[in-house]
Short mmCIF file of C-alpha atoms in Angstrom, two decimals:
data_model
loop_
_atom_site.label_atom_id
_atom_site.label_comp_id
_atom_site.label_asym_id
_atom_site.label_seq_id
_atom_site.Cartn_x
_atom_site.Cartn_y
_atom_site.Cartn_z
CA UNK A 37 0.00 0.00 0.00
CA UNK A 38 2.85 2.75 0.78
CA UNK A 39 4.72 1.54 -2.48
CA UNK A 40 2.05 3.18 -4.82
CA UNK A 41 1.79 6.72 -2.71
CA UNK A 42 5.69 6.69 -2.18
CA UNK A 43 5.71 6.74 -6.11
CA UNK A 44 3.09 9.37 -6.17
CA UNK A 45 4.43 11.52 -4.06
CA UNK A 46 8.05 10.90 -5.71
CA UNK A 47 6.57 11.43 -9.33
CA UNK A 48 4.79 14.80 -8.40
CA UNK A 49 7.99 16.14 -6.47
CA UNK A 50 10.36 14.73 -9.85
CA UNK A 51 7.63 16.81 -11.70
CA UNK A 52 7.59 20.05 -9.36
CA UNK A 53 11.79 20.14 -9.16
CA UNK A 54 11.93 20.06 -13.02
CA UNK A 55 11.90 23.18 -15.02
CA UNK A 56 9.19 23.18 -17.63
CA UNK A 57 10.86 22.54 -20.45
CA UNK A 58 13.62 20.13 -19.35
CA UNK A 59 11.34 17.25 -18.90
CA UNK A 60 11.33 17.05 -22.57
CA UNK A 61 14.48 17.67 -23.51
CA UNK A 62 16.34 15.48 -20.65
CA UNK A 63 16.88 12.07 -21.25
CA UNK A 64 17.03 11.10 -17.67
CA UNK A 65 14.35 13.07 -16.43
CA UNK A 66 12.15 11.82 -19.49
CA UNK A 67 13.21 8.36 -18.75
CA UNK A 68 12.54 8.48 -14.78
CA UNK A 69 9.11 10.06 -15.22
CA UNK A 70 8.16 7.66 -17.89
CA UNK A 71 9.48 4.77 -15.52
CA UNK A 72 7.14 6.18 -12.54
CA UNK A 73 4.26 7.01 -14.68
CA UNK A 74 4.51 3.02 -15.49
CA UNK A 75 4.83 1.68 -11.58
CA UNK A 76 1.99 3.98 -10.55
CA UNK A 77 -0.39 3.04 -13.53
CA UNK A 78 -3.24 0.55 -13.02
CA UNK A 79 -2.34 -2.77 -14.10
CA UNK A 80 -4.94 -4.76 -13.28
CA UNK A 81 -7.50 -2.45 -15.07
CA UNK A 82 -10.57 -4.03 -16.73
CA UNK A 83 -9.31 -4.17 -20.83
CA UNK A 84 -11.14 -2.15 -22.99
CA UNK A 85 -13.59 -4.33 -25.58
CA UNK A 86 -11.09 -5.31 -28.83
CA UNK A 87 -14.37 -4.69 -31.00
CA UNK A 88 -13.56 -0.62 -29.90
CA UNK A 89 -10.07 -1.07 -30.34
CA UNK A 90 -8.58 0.41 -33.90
CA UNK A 91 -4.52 0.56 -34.31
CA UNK A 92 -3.45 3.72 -35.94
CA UNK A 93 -3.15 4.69 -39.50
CA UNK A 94 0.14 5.10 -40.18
CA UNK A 95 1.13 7.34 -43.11
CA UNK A 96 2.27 5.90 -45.77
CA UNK A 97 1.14 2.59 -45.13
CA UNK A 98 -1.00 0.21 -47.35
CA UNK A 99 -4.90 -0.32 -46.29
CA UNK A 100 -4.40 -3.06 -42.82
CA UNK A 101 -4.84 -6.37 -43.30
CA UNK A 102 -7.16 -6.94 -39.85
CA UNK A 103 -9.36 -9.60 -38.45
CA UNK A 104 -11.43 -10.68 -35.11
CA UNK A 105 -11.69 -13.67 -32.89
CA UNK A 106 -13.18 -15.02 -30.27
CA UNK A 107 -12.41 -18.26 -29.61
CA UNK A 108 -10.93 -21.25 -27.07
CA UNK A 109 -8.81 -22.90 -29.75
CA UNK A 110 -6.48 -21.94 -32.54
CA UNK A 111 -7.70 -19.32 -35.12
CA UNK A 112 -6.12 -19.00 -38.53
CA UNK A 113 -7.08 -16.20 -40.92
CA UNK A 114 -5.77 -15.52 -44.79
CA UNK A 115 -4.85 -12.32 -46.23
CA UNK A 116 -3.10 -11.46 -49.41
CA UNK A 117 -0.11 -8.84 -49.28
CA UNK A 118 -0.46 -6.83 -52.11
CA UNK A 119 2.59 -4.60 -52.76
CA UNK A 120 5.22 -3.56 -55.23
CA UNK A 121 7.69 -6.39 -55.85
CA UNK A 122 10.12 -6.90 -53.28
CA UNK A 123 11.22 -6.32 -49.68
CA UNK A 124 8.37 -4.99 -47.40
CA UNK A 125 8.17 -4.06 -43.84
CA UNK A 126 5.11 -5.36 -41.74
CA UNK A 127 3.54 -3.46 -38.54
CA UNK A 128 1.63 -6.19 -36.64
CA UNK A 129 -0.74 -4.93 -33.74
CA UNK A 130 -2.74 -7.14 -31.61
CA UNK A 131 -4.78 -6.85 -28.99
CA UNK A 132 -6.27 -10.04 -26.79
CA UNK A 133 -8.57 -10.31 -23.83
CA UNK A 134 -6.36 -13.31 -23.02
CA UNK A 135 -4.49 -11.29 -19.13
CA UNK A 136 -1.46 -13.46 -19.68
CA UNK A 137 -1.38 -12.91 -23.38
CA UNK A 138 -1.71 -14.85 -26.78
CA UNK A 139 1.04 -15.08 -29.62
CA UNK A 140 -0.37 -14.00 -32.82
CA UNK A 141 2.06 -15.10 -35.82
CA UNK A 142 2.14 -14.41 -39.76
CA UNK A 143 3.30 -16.68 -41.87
CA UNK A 144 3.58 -17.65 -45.61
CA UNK A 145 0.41 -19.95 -47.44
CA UNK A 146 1.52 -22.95 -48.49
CA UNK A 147 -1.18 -23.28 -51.02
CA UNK A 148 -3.70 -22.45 -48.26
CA UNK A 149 -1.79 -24.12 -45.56
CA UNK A 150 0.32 -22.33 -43.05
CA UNK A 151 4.13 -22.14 -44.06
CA UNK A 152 6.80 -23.33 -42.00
CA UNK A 153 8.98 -20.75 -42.11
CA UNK A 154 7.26 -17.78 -39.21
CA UNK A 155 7.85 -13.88 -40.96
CA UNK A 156 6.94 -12.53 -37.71
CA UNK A 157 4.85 -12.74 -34.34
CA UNK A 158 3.82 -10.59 -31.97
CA UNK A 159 2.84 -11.33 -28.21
CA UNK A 160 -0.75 -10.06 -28.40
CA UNK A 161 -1.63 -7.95 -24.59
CA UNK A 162 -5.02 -6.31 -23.59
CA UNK A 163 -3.08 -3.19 -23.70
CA UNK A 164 -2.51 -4.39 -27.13
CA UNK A 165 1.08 -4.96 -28.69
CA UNK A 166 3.10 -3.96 -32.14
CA UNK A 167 5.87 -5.83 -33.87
CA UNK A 168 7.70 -5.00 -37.01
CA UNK A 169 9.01 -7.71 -39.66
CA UNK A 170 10.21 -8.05 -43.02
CA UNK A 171 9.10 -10.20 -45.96
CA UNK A 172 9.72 -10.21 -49.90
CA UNK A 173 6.94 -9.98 -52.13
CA UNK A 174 7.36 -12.25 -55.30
CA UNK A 175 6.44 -10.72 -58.71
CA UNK A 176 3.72 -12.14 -60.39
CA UNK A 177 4.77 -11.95 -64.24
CA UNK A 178 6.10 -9.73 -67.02
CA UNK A 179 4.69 -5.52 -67.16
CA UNK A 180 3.15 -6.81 -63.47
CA UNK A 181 2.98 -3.36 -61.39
CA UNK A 182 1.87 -5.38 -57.97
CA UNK A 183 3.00 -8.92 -56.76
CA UNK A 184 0.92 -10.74 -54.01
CA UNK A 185 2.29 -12.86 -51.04
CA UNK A 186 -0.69 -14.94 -49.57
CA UNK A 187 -0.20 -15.28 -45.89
CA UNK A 188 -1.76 -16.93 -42.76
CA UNK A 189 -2.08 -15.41 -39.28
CA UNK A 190 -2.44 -18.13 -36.74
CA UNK A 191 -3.35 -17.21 -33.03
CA UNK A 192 -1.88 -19.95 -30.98
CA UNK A 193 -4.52 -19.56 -28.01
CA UNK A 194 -2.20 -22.03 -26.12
CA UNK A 195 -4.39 -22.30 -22.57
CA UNK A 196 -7.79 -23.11 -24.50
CA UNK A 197 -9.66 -20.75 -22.84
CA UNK A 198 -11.94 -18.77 -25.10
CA UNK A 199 -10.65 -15.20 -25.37
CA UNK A 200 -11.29 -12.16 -27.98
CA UNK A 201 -9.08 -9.88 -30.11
CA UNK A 202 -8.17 -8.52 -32.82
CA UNK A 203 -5.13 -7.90 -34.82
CA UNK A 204 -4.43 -5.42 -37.66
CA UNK A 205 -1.24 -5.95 -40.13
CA UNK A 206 0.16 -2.67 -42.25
CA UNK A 207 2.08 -2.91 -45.18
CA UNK A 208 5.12 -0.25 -45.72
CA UNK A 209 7.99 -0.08 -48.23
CA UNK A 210 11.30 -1.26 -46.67
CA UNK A 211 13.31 1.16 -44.78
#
């Protein structure tokens, strides 16, 4: 009980000793508040419904590549990347009702089946989670201006309890 209002009281004297602008511009003070600001918020808070939860549009990016579950076993859902030939980056956020978490991992179709080889996962939180990975888009023929890379996301709901979420992939060009 005297953890959480020892961090209080520590975070609003940090905050009152700081000049205003040096909280920004301080990598230590910027790193200590953000620290405190973590220990003193709720963890245990109810999550929000994943049906209300939206990632962020980045700019630049490709229209996301999202789906739903809810579920007590394994879901697996097919998208096709659809991108200039080559080397792509991938923004994966997820978001899971699940408190200790579910994996949520893209990989390539093999002719409708998952792939073997994982492009990326991301540990999916009811805060929700982001992960970045790379992949290479094939090209489809000749004078083709787009090639397409089907893919699987598989959410390995390991405990078999039934849990909701959602999950949103964005395509961008490689850095």
């Amino acid at each position: 009980m005297r953890r959480p209002a020892l961090l209080a009281v520590a975070a609003l004297a940090l905050t009152a000793a700081t000049p205003a602008g040096a909280a920004q511009s301080d990598p230590v003070t910027r790193a200590a508040s953000d620290l405190i600001r973590g220990m003193i918020a709720p963890r245990d808070r109810p999550p929000e419904s994943p049906a209300d939860w939206r990632p962020p549009q980045v700019p630049g990016s490709t229209d996301g590549l999202c789906s739903r579950w809810d579920s007590s076993t394994r879901s697996r859902f097919h998208h096709t990347i659809e991108a200039p030939p080559g080397r792509v980056r991938l923004r994966l956020e997820a978001r899971t009702t699940a408190s200790g978490g579910e994996t949520v991992a893209v990989y390539p179709s093999d002719h409708g089946d998952r792939g073997r080889v994982r492009i990326m996962f991301v540990i999916a939180t009811t805060r929700g989670h982001t992960a970045n990975g790379y992949a290479t888009v094939p090209r489809l023929g000749p004078g083709e201006q787009l090639g397409r890379l089907p893919i699987v996301v598989d959410v390995e709901n390991a405990g078999g309890r039934r849990h909701q979420g959602d999950y949103c992939i964005t395509v961008h060009p490689a850095d």
